[in-house]
XYZ file of C-alpha atoms in Angstrom:
403
model
C 34.111 -0.126 -56.198
C 31.286 2.661 -55.023
C 30.077 2.414 -51.763
C 33.739 0.470 -50.830
C 33.598 -0.186 -46.901
C 37.376 -1.656 -46.523
C 38.017 -1.597 -42.100
C 41.643 -0.869 -40.779
C 41.855 -3.579 -37.885
C 45.510 -3.709 -37.333
C 48.810 -1.642 -38.567
C 52.381 -2.775 -38.284
C 55.406 0.011 -39.254
C 59.259 0.003 -39.943
C 60.384 3.355 -40.598
C 63.114 5.956 -40.222
C 61.325 6.878 -37.310
C 62.084 3.297 -35.601
C 60.272 -0.329 -35.484
C 56.914 0.512 -34.441
C 53.728 2.034 -35.447
C 54.392 4.404 -32.053
C 57.983 4.613 -32.443
C 57.064 6.560 -36.250
C 53.817 8.058 -35.130
C 55.909 9.918 -32.261
C 58.636 10.819 -35.488
C 56.546 12.546 -37.842
C 54.694 14.344 -34.499
C 58.235 15.746 -33.527
C 58.732 16.936 -37.156
C 62.136 16.217 -36.891
C 64.129 14.991 -40.390
C 65.883 11.628 -39.749
C 68.444 11.685 -42.394
C 71.843 12.004 -42.067
C 74.615 11.187 -43.798
C 74.920 7.638 -45.173
C 78.655 5.402 -44.144
C 77.010 3.349 -47.140
C 76.909 6.164 -49.317
C 80.543 7.661 -48.530
C 82.094 8.257 -51.835
C 79.270 9.074 -53.787
C 77.624 11.932 -55.355
C 75.047 12.414 -52.402
C 75.357 10.598 -49.612
C 72.296 11.705 -47.683
C 69.379 9.385 -46.720
C 66.967 8.165 -44.233
C 67.630 5.116 -43.308
C 65.679 2.632 -40.070
C 67.690 2.878 -36.768
C 69.719 -0.220 -34.994
C 67.361 -2.803 -37.469
C 68.623 -5.947 -36.361
C 67.041 -8.545 -38.462
C 69.554 -11.550 -36.902
C 67.735 -10.348 -33.108
C 64.045 -9.725 -34.547
C 64.059 -12.778 -37.084
C 66.581 -15.107 -35.823
C 69.675 -15.364 -37.402
C 69.175 -18.336 -39.324
C 65.851 -16.874 -41.744
C 67.534 -13.539 -41.460
C 70.923 -14.594 -43.547
C 68.419 -15.690 -46.246
C 66.693 -12.840 -47.023
C 67.504 -9.563 -48.068
C 66.894 -6.661 -46.111
C 63.445 -5.391 -47.596
C 61.918 -8.908 -46.855
C 62.902 -8.533 -43.391
C 61.696 -4.988 -43.616
C 58.556 -6.357 -44.291
C 58.318 -9.309 -41.844
C 58.839 -7.058 -38.804
C 56.222 -4.733 -39.985
C 53.543 -8.082 -41.184
C 54.293 -9.481 -37.658
C 53.615 -6.221 -35.230
C 49.914 -5.611 -37.836
C 48.842 -9.232 -36.755
C 50.186 -8.922 -33.453
C 46.987 -9.984 -31.407
C 45.584 -11.853 -33.553
C 44.813 -16.040 -33.574
C 45.710 -16.172 -37.392
C 45.546 -19.644 -36.356
C 42.267 -19.766 -36.556
C 41.719 -17.788 -39.577
C 40.561 -19.584 -42.813
C 43.856 -19.755 -44.573
C 42.670 -19.858 -48.483
C 40.690 -16.670 -47.736
C 43.739 -14.704 -46.569
C 45.338 -12.806 -49.190
C 48.217 -11.032 -49.246
C 49.317 -8.009 -51.437
C 52.302 -5.768 -50.990
C 54.017 -2.952 -53.182
C 57.775 -2.887 -54.384
C 59.102 -0.035 -56.741
C 62.497 -3.045 -57.111
C 62.147 -5.528 -55.003
C 66.069 -6.906 -53.104
C 68.205 -4.399 -55.002
C 70.571 -4.523 -52.081
C 71.384 -8.375 -52.857
C 71.225 -8.029 -56.702
C 74.005 -5.343 -56.169
C 75.974 -6.964 -53.837
C 75.874 -10.772 -55.474
C 76.620 -8.724 -58.787
C 79.781 -7.723 -57.262
C 80.364 -11.532 -56.548
C 79.728 -12.652 -59.990
C 82.503 -9.758 -61.396
C 84.970 -10.285 -58.805
C 84.938 -14.385 -58.180
C 82.992 -15.988 -61.496
C 79.794 -17.845 -61.458
C 80.623 -20.339 -58.952
C 80.944 -17.938 -55.745
C 77.378 -16.748 -56.723
C 74.479 -17.526 -54.130
C 72.178 -20.249 -55.235
C 69.329 -17.994 -52.703
C 70.237 -14.917 -55.362
C 66.908 -15.230 -57.342
C 64.817 -16.187 -53.829
C 66.197 -12.982 -52.018
C 65.828 -10.170 -54.757
C 63.001 -11.363 -56.916
C 60.095 -8.415 -55.748
C 57.759 -11.818 -55.487
C 58.789 -13.222 -53.315
C 58.119 -10.978 -50.171
C 54.304 -11.826 -50.607
C 55.847 -15.426 -50.721
C 57.774 -14.960 -47.633
C 54.355 -13.550 -45.299
C 52.750 -15.975 -46.558
C 54.910 -18.971 -45.451
C 55.426 -17.009 -41.908
C 52.345 -16.888 -41.317
C 50.600 -20.140 -43.367
C 48.113 -17.734 -45.288
C 46.750 -19.784 -48.899
C 44.758 -16.967 -50.951
C 45.860 -14.590 -53.388
C 49.267 -13.819 -53.297
C 50.708 -10.629 -55.643
C 53.308 -8.245 -55.785
C 52.367 -5.106 -57.370
C 55.022 -2.229 -58.760
C 53.858 1.445 -59.634
C 57.122 2.738 -58.996
C 56.593 5.007 -55.681
C 52.740 4.860 -55.907
C 53.504 0.578 -55.208
C 52.217 0.985 -51.449
C 49.090 2.671 -51.989
C 48.451 0.423 -55.274
C 48.694 -2.954 -53.214
C 45.782 -1.361 -50.567
C 43.965 -0.663 -53.930
C 43.734 -3.682 -55.290
C 43.553 -5.065 -51.484
C 40.242 -3.370 -51.031
C 39.103 -4.524 -54.830
C 39.821 -8.802 -53.235
C 37.885 -8.156 -50.404
C 35.038 -6.462 -52.068
C 34.579 -9.013 -55.079
C 34.438 -11.639 -51.795
C 37.486 -13.392 -53.133
C 39.528 -12.752 -49.359
C 38.126 -12.448 -46.030
C 40.861 -10.654 -44.891
C 44.210 -8.975 -46.535
C 47.693 -7.817 -45.568
C 48.500 -5.278 -47.610
C 51.367 -3.078 -47.856
C 55.165 -1.709 -49.069
C 58.211 -2.267 -49.085
C 61.747 -1.032 -50.381
C 65.081 -0.625 -48.981
C 67.288 0.233 -52.002
C 69.797 2.554 -49.823
C 72.566 0.160 -51.834
C 74.663 2.613 -54.313
C 73.808 1.375 -57.757
C 70.223 2.537 -57.309
C 70.944 6.043 -55.207
C 73.612 6.997 -58.113
C 70.778 6.508 -60.459
C 68.333 8.850 -58.595
C 71.270 11.722 -58.283
C 72.478 11.445 -61.754
C 69.215 12.265 -63.043
C 68.403 14.708 -60.808
C 66.616 13.734 -58.149
C 67.361 14.163 -54.722
C 68.030 17.121 -52.985
C 72.130 18.593 -52.768
C 72.360 19.991 -49.820
C 74.768 19.641 -47.524
C 72.875 19.162 -44.184
C 70.604 16.188 -44.280
C 67.814 17.368 -41.310
C 67.590 20.358 -43.477
C 67.750 18.553 -47.167
C 64.102 16.908 -47.333
C 61.318 20.052 -47.668
C 58.179 19.869 -48.830
C 56.732 22.699 -50.563
C 58.893 24.893 -49.417
C 60.688 27.492 -51.905
C 63.899 26.403 -51.712
C 63.275 22.895 -52.427
C 65.560 21.156 -54.502
C 64.829 17.166 -54.471
C 64.082 14.002 -52.308
C 66.319 12.248 -49.798
C 66.078 8.557 -50.611
C 64.706 6.511 -47.326
C 63.810 2.547 -46.188
C 60.888 0.906 -44.509
C 57.431 -1.163 -44.932
C 54.299 -0.779 -43.533
C 50.988 -3.637 -43.467
C 47.822 -3.057 -42.450
C 45.277 -5.685 -42.153
C 42.185 -4.989 -44.359
C 38.897 -6.416 -43.823
C 35.235 -5.708 -45.016
C 33.403 -3.466 -42.656
C 30.795 -5.108 -42.005
C 32.488 -7.956 -41.165
C 34.696 -6.343 -38.880
C 31.889 -5.168 -37.124
C 29.301 -8.663 -36.840
C 32.777 -10.102 -35.082
C 33.024 -7.358 -32.909
C 36.665 -5.985 -34.263
C 38.381 -2.660 -33.117
C 38.083 -0.574 -36.190
C 41.100 1.823 -36.827
C 39.426 3.957 -39.369
C 38.322 2.729 -43.076
C 39.175 2.944 -46.323
C 36.314 4.489 -48.480
C 37.669 4.994 -51.510
C 40.385 4.656 -54.130
C 41.222 6.029 -57.316
C 44.582 5.106 -59.680
C 44.816 6.469 -63.316
C 48.552 7.319 -65.749
C 49.159 10.180 -66.513
C 50.498 9.043 -70.105
C 52.942 11.817 -70.490
C 56.742 11.480 -69.723
C 58.863 8.914 -67.421
C 59.816 10.928 -64.574
C 58.133 14.294 -64.468
C 54.053 14.404 -63.824
C 51.411 16.162 -66.057
C 52.152 19.182 -66.096
C 48.108 20.350 -65.918
C 47.901 17.242 -62.787
C 45.198 15.542 -64.706
C 46.217 12.061 -63.652
C 45.903 13.455 -60.340
C 42.702 14.805 -60.378
C 41.175 11.199 -62.573
C 42.543 9.944 -59.381
C 41.590 11.937 -56.451
C 37.550 12.266 -58.235
C 37.832 8.256 -58.503
C 38.712 8.119 -55.292
C 35.744 10.622 -53.758
C 33.430 9.253 -55.882
C 34.140 5.359 -54.215
C 33.547 7.372 -50.937
C 30.423 8.881 -51.951
C 31.725 12.271 -50.564
C 32.565 15.699 -52.567
C 35.813 17.754 -52.597
C 34.195 19.758 -49.644
C 33.909 16.896 -47.304
C 37.882 16.183 -47.242
C 39.997 17.546 -43.830
C 43.291 16.162 -44.298
C 45.240 14.665 -47.095
C 48.982 13.207 -46.277
C 49.906 14.468 -50.160
C 52.877 12.608 -52.095
C 55.074 16.121 -51.670
C 58.772 14.465 -52.149
C 60.124 17.995 -52.362
C 61.184 18.007 -56.009
C 60.219 21.311 -58.456
C 57.498 19.844 -60.595
C 55.875 17.293 -57.945
C 55.540 19.706 -55.409
C 53.732 22.065 -57.798
C 51.409 20.288 -59.433
C 50.142 18.336 -56.393
C 50.049 21.322 -54.824
C 47.995 23.456 -57.370
C 45.578 20.269 -58.189
C 45.194 20.629 -54.214
C 43.893 24.080 -54.378
C 41.924 24.146 -57.103
C 40.167 20.410 -56.483
C 39.971 20.543 -53.169
C 38.151 24.522 -51.826
C 37.263 23.397 -48.179
C 41.235 23.933 -47.795
C 42.265 20.713 -46.330
C 45.278 20.576 -43.935
C 47.970 19.181 -45.684
C 51.465 17.661 -44.568
C 54.411 16.212 -45.813
C 55.971 13.591 -43.813
C 58.367 12.694 -46.106
C 59.935 15.742 -44.714
C 60.548 13.643 -41.064
C 61.170 10.132 -43.216
C 62.485 10.399 -46.337
C 60.665 9.390 -49.487
C 60.330 5.567 -48.631
C 59.745 4.988 -52.009
C 57.978 2.052 -52.850
C 57.164 1.856 -49.217
C 55.621 5.613 -49.163
C 52.108 4.938 -49.823
C 51.467 2.459 -47.377
C 53.080 4.430 -44.699
C 51.736 7.628 -45.220
C 48.772 5.461 -45.024
C 49.437 4.152 -41.623
C 49.668 8.166 -40.384
C 46.503 8.840 -41.975
C 44.822 6.284 -40.735
C 46.437 7.341 -37.235
C 45.996 11.394 -37.768
C 41.937 10.100 -38.612
C 41.624 7.881 -35.705
C 43.302 9.832 -32.833
C 42.362 13.400 -34.444
C 45.743 14.733 -35.166
C 47.354 16.220 -38.398
C 51.348 15.653 -37.808
C 53.550 18.617 -39.584
C 55.387 19.013 -42.542
C 58.717 19.307 -41.241
C 61.610 22.165 -42.798
C 59.221 23.917 -44.375
C 60.413 27.549 -43.605
C 58.201 29.439 -46.412
C 55.691 28.121 -48.255
C 55.890 28.335 -52.162
C 54.234 31.048 -53.474
C 52.781 29.489 -56.424
C 50.944 27.507 -54.106
C 47.596 28.392 -51.909
C 47.544 25.579 -49.808
C 47.127 25.153 -46.116
C 50.257 23.456 -44.698
C 50.847 22.182 -41.638
C 53.929 23.050 -39.715
C 53.119 21.779 -36.178
C 51.001 18.722 -34.870
C 47.795 20.201 -35.217
C 44.734 18.634 -33.158
C 42.279 18.483 -35.643
C 39.006 16.083 -36.328
C 39.184 14.181 -39.397
C 36.544 12.139 -40.812
C 37.276 11.746 -44.633
C 41.486 12.156 -45.661
C 43.206 11.311 -48.794
C 46.529 10.220 -49.278
C 48.239 10.672 -52.721
C 51.188 8.578 -54.239
C 52.357 8.727 -57.367
C 55.296 7.152 -59.339
C 57.580 7.570 -62.299
C 55.595 6.323 -65.163
C 52.601 8.669 -64.557
C 51.643 6.272 -61.767
C 48.953 7.521 -59.132
C 46.827 6.150 -56.501
C 44.873 8.193 -54.548
C 43.152 6.311 -50.676
C 40.140 8.026 -48.755
C 39.896 7.101 -45.413
C 37.455 7.991 -43.425
C 36.860 7.421 -39.324
C 35.788 4.418 -37.822
């Protein structure tokens, strides 16, 4: 995809910082963690999470519709509505509008709840909507039905890289001229006891008692991530089309790189070879050199291995010492939504000339030679990278440039 030039013309966001782009952006700029003790997880090994506050699906979507949706689909629908707000979607050529959404697991809340019903009451008590509610593909299907879009309708799953991968796939569809507009993004709502117990048993989650200080990307005392939930949707068009139509361009996706570590089921390649490959590919797409990168929204999960490998790759590959941040210090790890939400934050950093801080970074790991923002920093950003990595060695890197 050399010469990729895709315009971002709409943004929608639902995060633990709040419902809406401005609420989420204000939260990350403030640099205060959204983590809290989660009553749903009471009695479990780890009880801290980052939930979307005051998400009232009945009020936002209507009670009759909300009851038929898993929480992950509801989050995505609200984000998508914001992304297309102000657009006359009825005038779009519906057959040329695609939807590509990333998710790591689909409707985990519904699956766990209905499995409990099956065990307690038998198969006759299981909801006939259990499959339409929890199957991962249904989120893209629901978005298509919401707006009447009849183009390619896809869900991709590359673990915690899913949201970024979805944006990359959407760029492919636009570059190949299979679509003229694509809604792309990511969503996950997996703060259910089974999923969280799995993360805890793996040793992936922070065990700190104070929620406010638990998520500590790149800090020497980091001990694991804090799981969150959320959704992000971007409206993407070919930049040439957006300019011809006189549309407001928020920023441009000018590069995408994807790779596999082929190393371990959960741990990153210690040499970071897959990360280097994905980053190099994204820069090649953009026709840019490593020295052109002014900002990196890092994957930065606050796990010991990920932050060490990623930080070393950034230090070795980008000699310009771009200003690095991990917004997971504020939002927690949004899992399959992380890459899309962080792409939105990167678009806003480029558009508004402000790099958000990394919360809870008290002492940078001395093994890392990075410039990490710990306060909001005014900075002109002509080119930024947004990194996303996932279990199975999945890597996705987006290059995002000024409009």
